Tab-separated table of C-alpha atoms and ligand atoms in Angstrom:
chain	number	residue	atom	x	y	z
A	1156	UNK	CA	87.606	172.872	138.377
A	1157	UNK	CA	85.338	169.273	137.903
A	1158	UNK	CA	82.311	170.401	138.272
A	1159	UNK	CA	79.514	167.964	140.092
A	1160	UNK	CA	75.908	167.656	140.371
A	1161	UNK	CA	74.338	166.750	144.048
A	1162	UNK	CA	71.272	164.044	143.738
A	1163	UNK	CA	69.190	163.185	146.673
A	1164	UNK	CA	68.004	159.627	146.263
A	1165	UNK	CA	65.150	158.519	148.023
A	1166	UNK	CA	64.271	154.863	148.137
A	1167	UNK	CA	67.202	153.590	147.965
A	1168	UNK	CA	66.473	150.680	149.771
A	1169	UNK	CA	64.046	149.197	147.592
A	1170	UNK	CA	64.365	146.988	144.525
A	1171	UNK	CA	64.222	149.551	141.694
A	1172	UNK	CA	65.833	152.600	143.703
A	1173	UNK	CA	68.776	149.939	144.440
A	1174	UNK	CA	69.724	147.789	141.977
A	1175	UNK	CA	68.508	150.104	138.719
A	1176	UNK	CA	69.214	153.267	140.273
A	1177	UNK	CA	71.594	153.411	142.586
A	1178	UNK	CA	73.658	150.611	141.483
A	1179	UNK	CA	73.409	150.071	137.634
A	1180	UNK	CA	72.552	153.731	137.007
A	1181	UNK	CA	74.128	156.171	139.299
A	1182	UNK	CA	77.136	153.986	140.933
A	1183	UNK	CA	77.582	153.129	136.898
A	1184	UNK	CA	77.939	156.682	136.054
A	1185	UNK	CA	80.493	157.590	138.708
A	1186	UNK	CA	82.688	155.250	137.917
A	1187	UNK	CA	82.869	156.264	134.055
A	1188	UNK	CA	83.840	159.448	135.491
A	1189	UNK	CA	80.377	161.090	135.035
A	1190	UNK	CA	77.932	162.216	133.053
A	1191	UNK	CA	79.535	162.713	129.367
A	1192	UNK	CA	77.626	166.671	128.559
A	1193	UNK	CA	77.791	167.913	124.517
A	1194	UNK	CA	80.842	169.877	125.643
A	1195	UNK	CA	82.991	167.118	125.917
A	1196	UNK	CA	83.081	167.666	129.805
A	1197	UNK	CA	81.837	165.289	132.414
A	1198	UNK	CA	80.324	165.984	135.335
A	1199	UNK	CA	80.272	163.936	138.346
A	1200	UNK	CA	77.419	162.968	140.118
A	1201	UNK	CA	77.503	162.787	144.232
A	1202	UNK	CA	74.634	161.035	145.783
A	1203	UNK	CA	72.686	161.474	148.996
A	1204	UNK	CA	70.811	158.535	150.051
A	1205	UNK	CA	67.319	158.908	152.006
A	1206	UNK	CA	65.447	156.208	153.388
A	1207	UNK	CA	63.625	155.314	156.316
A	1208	UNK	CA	66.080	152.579	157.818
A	1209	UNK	CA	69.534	153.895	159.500
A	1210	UNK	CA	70.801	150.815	159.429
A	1211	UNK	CA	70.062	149.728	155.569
A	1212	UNK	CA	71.186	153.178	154.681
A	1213	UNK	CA	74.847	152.841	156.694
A	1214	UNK	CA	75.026	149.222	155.259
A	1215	UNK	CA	74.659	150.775	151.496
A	1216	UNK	CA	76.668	153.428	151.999
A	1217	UNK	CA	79.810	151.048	153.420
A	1218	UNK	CA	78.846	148.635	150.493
A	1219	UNK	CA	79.487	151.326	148.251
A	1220	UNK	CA	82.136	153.868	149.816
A	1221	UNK	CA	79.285	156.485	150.146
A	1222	UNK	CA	79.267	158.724	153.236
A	1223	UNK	CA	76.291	160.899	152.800
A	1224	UNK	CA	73.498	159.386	153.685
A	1225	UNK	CA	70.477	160.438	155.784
A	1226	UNK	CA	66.802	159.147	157.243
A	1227	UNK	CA	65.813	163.429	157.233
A	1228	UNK	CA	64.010	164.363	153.962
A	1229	UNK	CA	63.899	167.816	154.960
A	1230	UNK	CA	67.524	167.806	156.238
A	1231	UNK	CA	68.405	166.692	152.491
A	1232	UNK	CA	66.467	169.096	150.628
A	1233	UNK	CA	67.587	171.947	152.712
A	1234	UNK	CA	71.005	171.149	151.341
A	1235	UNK	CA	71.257	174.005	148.395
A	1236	UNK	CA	73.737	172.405	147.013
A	1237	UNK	CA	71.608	169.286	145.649
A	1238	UNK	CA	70.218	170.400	142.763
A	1239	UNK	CA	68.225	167.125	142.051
A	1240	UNK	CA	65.707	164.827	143.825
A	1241	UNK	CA	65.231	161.369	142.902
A	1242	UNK	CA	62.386	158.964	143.798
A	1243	UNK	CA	61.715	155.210	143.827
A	1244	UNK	CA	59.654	155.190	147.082
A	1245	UNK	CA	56.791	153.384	147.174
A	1246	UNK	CA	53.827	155.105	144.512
A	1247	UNK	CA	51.415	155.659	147.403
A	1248	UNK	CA	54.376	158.002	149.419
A	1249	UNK	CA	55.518	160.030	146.342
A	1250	UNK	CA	53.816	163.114	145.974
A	1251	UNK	CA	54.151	164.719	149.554
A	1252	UNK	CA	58.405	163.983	149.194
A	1253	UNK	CA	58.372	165.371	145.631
A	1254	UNK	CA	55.904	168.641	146.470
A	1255	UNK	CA	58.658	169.504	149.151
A	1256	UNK	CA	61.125	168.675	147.154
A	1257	UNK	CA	60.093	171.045	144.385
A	1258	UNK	CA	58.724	173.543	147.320
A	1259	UNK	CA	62.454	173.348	148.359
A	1260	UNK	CA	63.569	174.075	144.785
A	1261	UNK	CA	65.511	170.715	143.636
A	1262	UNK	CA	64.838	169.446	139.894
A	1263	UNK	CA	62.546	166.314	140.094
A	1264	UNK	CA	63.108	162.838	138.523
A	1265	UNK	CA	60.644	160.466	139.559
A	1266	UNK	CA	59.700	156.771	139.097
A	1267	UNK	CA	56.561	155.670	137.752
A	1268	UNK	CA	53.699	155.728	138.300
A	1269	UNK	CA	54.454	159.825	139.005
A	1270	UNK	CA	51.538	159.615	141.819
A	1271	UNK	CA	48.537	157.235	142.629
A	1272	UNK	CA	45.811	159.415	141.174
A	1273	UNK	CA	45.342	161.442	137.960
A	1274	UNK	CA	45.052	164.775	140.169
A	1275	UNK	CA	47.793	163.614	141.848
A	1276	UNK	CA	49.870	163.660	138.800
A	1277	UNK	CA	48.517	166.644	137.640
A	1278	UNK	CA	48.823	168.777	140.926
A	1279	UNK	CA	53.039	167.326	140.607
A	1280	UNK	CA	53.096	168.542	136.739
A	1281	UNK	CA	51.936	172.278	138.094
A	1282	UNK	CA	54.012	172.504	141.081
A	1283	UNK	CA	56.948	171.907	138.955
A	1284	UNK	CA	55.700	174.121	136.087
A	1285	UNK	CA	54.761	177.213	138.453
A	1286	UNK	CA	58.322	176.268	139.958
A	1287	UNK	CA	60.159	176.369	136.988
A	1288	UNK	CA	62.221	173.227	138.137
A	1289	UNK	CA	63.230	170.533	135.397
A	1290	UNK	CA	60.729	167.017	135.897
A	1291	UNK	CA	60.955	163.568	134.476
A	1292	UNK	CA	59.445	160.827	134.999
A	1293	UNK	CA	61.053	157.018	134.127
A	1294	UNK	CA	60.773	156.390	131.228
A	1295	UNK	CA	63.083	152.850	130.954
A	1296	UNK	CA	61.173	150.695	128.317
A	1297	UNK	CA	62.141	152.669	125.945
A	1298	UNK	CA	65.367	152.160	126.309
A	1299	UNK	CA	65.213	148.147	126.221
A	1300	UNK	CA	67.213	147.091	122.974
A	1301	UNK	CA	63.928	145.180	121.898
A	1302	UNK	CA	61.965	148.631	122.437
A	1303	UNK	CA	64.758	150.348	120.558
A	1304	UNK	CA	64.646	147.869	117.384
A	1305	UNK	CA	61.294	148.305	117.239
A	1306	UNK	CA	60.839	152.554	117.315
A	1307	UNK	CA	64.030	151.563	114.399
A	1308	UNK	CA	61.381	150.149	112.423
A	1309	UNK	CA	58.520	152.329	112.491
A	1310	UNK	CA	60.879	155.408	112.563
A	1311	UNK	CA	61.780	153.272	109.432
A	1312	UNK	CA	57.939	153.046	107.935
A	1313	UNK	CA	59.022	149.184	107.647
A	1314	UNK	CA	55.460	148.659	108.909
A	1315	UNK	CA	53.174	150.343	106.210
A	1316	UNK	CA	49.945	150.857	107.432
A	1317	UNK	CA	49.922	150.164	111.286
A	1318	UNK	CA	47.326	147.908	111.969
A	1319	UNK	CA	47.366	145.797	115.025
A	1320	UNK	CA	49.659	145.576	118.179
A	1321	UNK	CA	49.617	142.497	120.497
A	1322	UNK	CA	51.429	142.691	123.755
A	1323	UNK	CA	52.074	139.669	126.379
A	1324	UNK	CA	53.906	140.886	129.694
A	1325	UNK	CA	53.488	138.606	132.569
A	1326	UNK	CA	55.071	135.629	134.319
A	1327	UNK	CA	53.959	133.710	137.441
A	1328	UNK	CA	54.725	135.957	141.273
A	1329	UNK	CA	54.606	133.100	143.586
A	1330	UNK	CA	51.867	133.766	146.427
A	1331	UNK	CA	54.814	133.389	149.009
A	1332	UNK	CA	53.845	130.660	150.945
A	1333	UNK	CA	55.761	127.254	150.416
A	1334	UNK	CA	58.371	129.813	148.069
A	1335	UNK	CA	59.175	133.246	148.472
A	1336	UNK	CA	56.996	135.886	146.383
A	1337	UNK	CA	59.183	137.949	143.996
A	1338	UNK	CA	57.339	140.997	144.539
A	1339	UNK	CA	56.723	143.118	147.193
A	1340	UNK	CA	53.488	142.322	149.431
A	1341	UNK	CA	52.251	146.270	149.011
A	1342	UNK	CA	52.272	145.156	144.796
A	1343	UNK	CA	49.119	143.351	145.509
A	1344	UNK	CA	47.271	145.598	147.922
A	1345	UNK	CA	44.899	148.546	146.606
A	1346	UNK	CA	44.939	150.417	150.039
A	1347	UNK	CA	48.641	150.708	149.891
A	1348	UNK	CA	49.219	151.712	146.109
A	1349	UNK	CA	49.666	148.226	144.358
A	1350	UNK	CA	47.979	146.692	140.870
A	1351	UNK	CA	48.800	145.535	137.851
A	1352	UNK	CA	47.223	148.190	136.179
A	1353	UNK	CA	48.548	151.621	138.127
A	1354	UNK	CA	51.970	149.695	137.807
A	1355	UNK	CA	51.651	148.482	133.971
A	1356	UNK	CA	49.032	150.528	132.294
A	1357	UNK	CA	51.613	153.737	133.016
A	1358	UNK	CA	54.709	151.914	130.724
A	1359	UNK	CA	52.030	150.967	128.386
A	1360	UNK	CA	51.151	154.384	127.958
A	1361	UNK	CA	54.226	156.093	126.821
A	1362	UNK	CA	55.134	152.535	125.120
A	1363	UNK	CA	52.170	152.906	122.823
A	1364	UNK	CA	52.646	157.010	122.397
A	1365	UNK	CA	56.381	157.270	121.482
A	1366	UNK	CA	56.911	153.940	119.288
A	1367	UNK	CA	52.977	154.092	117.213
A	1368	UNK	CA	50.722	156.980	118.164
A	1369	UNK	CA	48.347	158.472	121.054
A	1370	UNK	CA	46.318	156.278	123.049
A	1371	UNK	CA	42.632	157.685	122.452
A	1372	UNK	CA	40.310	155.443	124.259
A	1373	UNK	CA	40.801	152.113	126.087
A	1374	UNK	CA	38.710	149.414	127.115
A	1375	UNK	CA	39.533	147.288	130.104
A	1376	UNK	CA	38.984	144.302	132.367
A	1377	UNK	CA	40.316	143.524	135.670
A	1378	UNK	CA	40.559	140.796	138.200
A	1379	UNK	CA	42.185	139.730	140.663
A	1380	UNK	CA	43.230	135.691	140.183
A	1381	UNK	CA	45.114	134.746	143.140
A	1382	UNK	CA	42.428	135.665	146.377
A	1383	UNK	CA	45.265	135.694	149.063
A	1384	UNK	CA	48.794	135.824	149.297
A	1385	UNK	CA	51.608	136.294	151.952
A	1386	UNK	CA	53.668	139.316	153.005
A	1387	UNK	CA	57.292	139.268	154.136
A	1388	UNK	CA	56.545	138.397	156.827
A	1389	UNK	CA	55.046	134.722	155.847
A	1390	UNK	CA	51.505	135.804	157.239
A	1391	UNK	CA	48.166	135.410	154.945
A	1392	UNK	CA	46.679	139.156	153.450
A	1393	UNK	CA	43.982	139.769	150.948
A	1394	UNK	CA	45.218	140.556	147.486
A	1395	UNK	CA	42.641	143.318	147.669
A	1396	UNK	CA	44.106	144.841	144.086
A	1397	UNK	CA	44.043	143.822	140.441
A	1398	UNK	CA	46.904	140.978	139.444
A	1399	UNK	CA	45.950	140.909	135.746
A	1400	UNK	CA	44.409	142.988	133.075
A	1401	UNK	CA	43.262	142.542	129.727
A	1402	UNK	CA	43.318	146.302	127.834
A	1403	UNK	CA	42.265	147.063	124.725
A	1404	UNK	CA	44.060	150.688	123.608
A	1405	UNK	CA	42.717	152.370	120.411
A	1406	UNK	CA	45.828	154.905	118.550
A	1407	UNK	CA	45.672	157.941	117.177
A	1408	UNK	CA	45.922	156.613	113.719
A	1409	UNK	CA	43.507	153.894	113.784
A	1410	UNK	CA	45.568	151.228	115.147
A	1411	UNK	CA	44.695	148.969	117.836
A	1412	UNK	CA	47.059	147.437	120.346
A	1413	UNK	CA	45.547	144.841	122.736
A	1414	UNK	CA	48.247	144.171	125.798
A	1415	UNK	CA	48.055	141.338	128.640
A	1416	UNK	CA	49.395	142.705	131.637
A	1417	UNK	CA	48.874	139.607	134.520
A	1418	UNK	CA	51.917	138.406	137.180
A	1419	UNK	CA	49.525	134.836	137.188
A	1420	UNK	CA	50.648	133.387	133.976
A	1421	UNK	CA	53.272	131.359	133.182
A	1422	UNK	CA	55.181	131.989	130.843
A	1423	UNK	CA	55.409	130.275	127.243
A	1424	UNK	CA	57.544	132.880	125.266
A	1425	UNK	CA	61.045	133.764	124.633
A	1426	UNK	CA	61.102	137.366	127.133
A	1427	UNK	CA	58.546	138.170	129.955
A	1428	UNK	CA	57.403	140.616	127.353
A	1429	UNK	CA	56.223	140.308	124.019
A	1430	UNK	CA	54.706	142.583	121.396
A	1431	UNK	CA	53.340	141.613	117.630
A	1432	UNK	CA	53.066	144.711	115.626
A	1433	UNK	CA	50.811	144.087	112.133
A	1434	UNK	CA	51.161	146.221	109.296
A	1435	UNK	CA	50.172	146.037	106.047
A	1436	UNK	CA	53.928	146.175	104.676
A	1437	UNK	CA	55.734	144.184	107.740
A	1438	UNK	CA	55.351	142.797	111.127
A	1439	UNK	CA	57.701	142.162	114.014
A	1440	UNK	CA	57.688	140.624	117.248
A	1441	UNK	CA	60.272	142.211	120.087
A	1442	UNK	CA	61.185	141.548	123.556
A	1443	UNK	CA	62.795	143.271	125.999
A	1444	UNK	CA	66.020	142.483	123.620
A	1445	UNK	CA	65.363	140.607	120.720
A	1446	UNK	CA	63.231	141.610	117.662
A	1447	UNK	CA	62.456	139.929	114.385
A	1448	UNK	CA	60.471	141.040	111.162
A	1449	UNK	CA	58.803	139.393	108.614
A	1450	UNK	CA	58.416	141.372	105.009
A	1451	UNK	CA	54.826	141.239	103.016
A	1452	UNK	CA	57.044	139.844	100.420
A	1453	UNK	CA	58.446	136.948	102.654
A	1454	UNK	CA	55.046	135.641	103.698
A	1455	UNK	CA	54.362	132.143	103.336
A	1456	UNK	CA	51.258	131.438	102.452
A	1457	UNK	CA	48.981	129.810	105.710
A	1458	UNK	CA	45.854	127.813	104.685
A	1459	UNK	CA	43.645	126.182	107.411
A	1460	UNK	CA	44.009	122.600	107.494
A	1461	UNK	CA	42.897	120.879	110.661
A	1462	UNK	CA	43.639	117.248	108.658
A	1463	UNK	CA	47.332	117.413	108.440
A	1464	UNK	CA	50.106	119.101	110.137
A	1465	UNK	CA	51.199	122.335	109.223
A	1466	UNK	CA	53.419	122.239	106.700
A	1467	UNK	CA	55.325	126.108	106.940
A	1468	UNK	CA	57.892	126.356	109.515
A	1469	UNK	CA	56.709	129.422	110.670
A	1470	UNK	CA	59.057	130.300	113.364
A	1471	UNK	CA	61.541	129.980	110.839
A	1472	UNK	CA	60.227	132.677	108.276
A	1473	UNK	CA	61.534	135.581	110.737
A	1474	UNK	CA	64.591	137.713	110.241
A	1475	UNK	CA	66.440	139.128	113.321
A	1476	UNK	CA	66.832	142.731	113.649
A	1477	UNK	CA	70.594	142.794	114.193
A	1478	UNK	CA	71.654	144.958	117.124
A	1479	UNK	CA	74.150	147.733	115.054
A	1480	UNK	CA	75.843	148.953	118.541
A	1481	UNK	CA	76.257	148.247	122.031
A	1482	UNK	CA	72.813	148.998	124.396
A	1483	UNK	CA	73.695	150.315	128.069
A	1484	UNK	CA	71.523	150.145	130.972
A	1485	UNK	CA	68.162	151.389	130.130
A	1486	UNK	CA	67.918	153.214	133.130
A	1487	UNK	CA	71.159	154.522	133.074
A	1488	UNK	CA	70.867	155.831	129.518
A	1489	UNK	CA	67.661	157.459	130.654
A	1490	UNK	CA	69.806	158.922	134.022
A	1491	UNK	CA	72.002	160.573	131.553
A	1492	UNK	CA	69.488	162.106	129.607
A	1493	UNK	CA	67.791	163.692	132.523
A	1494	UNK	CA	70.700	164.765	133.783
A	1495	UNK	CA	72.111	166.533	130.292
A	1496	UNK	CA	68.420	167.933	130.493
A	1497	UNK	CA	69.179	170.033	134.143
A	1498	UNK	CA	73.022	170.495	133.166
A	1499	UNK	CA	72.821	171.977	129.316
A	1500	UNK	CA	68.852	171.604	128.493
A	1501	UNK	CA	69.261	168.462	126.726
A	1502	UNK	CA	65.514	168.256	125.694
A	1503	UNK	CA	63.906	165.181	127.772
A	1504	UNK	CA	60.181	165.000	126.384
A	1505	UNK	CA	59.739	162.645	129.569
A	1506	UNK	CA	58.236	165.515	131.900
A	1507	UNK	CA	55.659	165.119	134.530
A	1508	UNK	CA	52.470	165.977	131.957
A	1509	UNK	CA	53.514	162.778	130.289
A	1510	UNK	CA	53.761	161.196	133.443
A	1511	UNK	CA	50.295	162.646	134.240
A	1512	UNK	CA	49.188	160.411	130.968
A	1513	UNK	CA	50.622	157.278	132.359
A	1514	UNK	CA	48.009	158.164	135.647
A	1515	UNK	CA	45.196	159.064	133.326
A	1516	UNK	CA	45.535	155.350	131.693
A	1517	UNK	CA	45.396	153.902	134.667
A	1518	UNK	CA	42.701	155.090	136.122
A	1519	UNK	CA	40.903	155.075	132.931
A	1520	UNK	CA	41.814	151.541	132.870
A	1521	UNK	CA	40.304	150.199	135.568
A	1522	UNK	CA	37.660	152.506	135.243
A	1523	UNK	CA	36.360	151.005	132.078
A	1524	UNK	CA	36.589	147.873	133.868
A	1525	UNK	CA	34.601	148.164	137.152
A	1526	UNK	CA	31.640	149.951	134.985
A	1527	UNK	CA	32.363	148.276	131.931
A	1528	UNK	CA	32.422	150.103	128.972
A	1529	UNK	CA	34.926	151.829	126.681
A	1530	UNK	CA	36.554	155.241	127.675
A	1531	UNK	CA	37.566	157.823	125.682
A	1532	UNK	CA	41.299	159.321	126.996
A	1533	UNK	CA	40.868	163.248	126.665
A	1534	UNK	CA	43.652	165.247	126.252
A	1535	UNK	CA	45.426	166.206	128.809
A	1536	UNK	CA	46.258	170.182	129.676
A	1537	UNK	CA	48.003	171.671	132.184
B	1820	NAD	N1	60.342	151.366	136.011
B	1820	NAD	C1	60.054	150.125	136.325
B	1820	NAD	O1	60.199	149.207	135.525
B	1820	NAD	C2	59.544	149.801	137.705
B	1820	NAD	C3	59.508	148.463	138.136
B	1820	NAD	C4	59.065	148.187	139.434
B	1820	NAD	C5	58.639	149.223	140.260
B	1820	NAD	N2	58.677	150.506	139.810
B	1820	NAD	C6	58.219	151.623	140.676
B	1820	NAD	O2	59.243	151.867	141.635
B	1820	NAD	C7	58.672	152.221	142.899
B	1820	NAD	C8	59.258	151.306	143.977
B	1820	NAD	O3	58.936	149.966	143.681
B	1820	NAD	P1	59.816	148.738	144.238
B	1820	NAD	O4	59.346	147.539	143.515
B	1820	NAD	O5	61.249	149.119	144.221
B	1820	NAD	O6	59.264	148.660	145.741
B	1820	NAD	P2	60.039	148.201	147.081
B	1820	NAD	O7	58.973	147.824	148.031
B	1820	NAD	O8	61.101	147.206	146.762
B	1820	NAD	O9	60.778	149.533	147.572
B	1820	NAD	C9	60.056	150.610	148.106
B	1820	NAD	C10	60.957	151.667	148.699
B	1820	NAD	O10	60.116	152.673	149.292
B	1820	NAD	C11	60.486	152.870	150.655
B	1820	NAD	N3	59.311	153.296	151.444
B	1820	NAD	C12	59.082	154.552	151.850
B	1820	NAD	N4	57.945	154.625	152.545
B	1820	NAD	C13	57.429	153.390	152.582
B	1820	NAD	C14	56.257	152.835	153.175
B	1820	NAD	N5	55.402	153.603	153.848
B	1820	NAD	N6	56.034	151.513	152.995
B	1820	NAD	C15	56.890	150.731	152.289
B	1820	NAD	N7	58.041	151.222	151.725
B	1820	NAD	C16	58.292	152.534	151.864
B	1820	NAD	C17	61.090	151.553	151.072
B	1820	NAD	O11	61.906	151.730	152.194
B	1820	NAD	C18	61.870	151.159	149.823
B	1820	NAD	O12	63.090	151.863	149.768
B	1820	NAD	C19	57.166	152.099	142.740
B	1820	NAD	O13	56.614	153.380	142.541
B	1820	NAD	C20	56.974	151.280	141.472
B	1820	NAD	O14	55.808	151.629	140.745
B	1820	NAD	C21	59.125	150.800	138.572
């Protein structure tokens, strides 16, 4: 008989938990038939929706030709037959749905940031542990095709000696008066789990760790450019949290990556992200899906000359890094891996302790910024 695996999704309403999770990832994967396992056999996956709103909840499950859906956490989890519990809520409502989700014995895959707090992290990574349930934590930059190109090359030692990263992520959020703000109104308020850094400093994190080394101290500053904004609603709030910050992130390894994480920018690039890695043998610049190299042996030759115009077009002196197959969904891909990880213990390095990292950044992060100094990151132990 098929076999299937039950997933309780929760946040389904929002942007992410719709359109990346329920739609791209999980819709995507039913209707390849299921999860592809080692085996050769695929297993199907059957959601369960959970939200807040009845009437958002009926109106994606008709969209979709879902019919379990339900606005009863507890009602869900008591269901032994989901095996998995999914959430995209909002950060600041996570950890009390995914403590009684693991209480109630489900696996756990989680969107980032895991929980608001470092402790809060940390108390998730133990539950699970003492639990003995499977946990991940989104993961989905690592999956971009630009992301991908560029783990190629270091995997590849194309870079030498790793010297510098540069990273550029940000584009304008309009304040959402005289145009609508692309962001949710809770993004931009600290009392209700929003900034740039708990939101950013978390992808930067395992970014930084899984493409060029450890993340060993960071220095930070933080502010918040754009005073007030409006809600959904069209009424005036105080952006009481951070919309930009400027990190520096020393490596394991000696390397330094510098990142600019800001949603009041606009933006002057070819992706809404950026990164220029320096080494000694090579550098490259990557987006979210493009990447391009430049060899020590194919550098031109700059010299400063304020009296004429350059003479090196040095756009032109890059090579793309062609793409050498076909990149899915990054959030799908990841989908799949977590699930091989609860089906046949696929190994998923993405667990809740490296969640717990992504929390420790950011609260290191703006840590170094309100008392500005540098901050060591110690390790972390469960
Ligand atoms: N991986 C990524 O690239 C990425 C990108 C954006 C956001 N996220 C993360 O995804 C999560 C959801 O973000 P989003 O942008 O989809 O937010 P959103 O506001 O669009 O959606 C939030 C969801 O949480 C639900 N919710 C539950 N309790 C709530 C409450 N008390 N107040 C408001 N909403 C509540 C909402 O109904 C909705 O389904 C956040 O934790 C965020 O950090 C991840």
């Amino acid at each position: 008989m098929p076999r299937n695996v039950t997933v309780i999704l929760n946040g389904v309403t929002g942007r992410m938990g719709y359109r990346q999770h329920l739609v791209r990832s999980v819709l995507a994967i039913r209707e390849q038939g299921g999860v592809l396992l080692s085996t050769g056999e695929r297993v199907q996956v059957e959601p369960v929706l959970v939200g807040r709103s009845a009437d958002k909840l009926r109106d994606i499950a008709e969209r979709h030709g879902l019919d379990r859906w339900t606005c009863d956490l507890e009602e869900a989890l008591a269901d032994d037959a989901a095996s998995v519990y999914f959430d995209a809520q909002v950060t600041s409502q996570r950890e009390e749905a995914v403590l009684a989700a693991i209480a109630a014995g489900k696996h756990v895959y989680v969107e980032k940031p895991i929980a608001e707090s470092l402790d809060g992290a940390l108390a998730l990574a133990r539950a699970a542990r003492d639990a003995g349930v499977k946990n991940g934590v989104v993961h989905d930059k690592l999956y971009l095709p630009g992301l991908v190109k560029l783990k190629r090359l270091a995997d590849a030692g194309f870079f030498g000696q790793l010297l510098s990263i540069r990273g550029e992520f940000g584009y304008w959020v309009f304040e959402g008066d005289w145009q609508a703000a692309q962001r949710p109104s809770w993004n931009y308020r600290r009392e209700d789990g929003g900034g740039i850094v708990l939101d950013m400093f978390p992808h930067w994190q395992y970014v930084l760790e899984n493409l060029f080394g450890r993340v060993r101290a960071v220095t930070a500053h933080v502010a918040t450019h754009v005073p007030t904004r409006y809600d959904e609603q069209g009424r005036p709030y105080a952006a009481t949290a951070d919309d930009a910050a400027y990190g520096i992130f020393e490596l394991e390894g000696g390397a330094v990556a510098q990142i600019n994480s800001s949603w009041a920018v606009r933006v002057h690039r070819d992706e809404l992200v950026e990164f220029q890695v320096d080494g000694v043998e090579g550098s490259a610049v990557a987006g979210l899906r493009g990447c391009e190299v430049q060899h020590r042996a194919a550098t031109p030759m700059a010299v400063w000359n304020p009296d004429l115009p350059d003479p090196v077009d040095h756009r032109a002196g890059w090579q793309a890094v062609p793409d050498n197959g076909v990149f899915d969904n990054g959030f799908k891909l990841q989908w799949e891996h977590f699930l091989r990880h609860v089906l046949e213990d696929e190994p998923h390095p993405y667990d809740f302790l490296s969640g717990a990292r992504g929390s420790q950044l950011a609260e290191l992060g703006l840590r170094s910024s309100a008392e500005g100094r540098r901050l060591e990151v110690p390790e972390l132990q469960l």
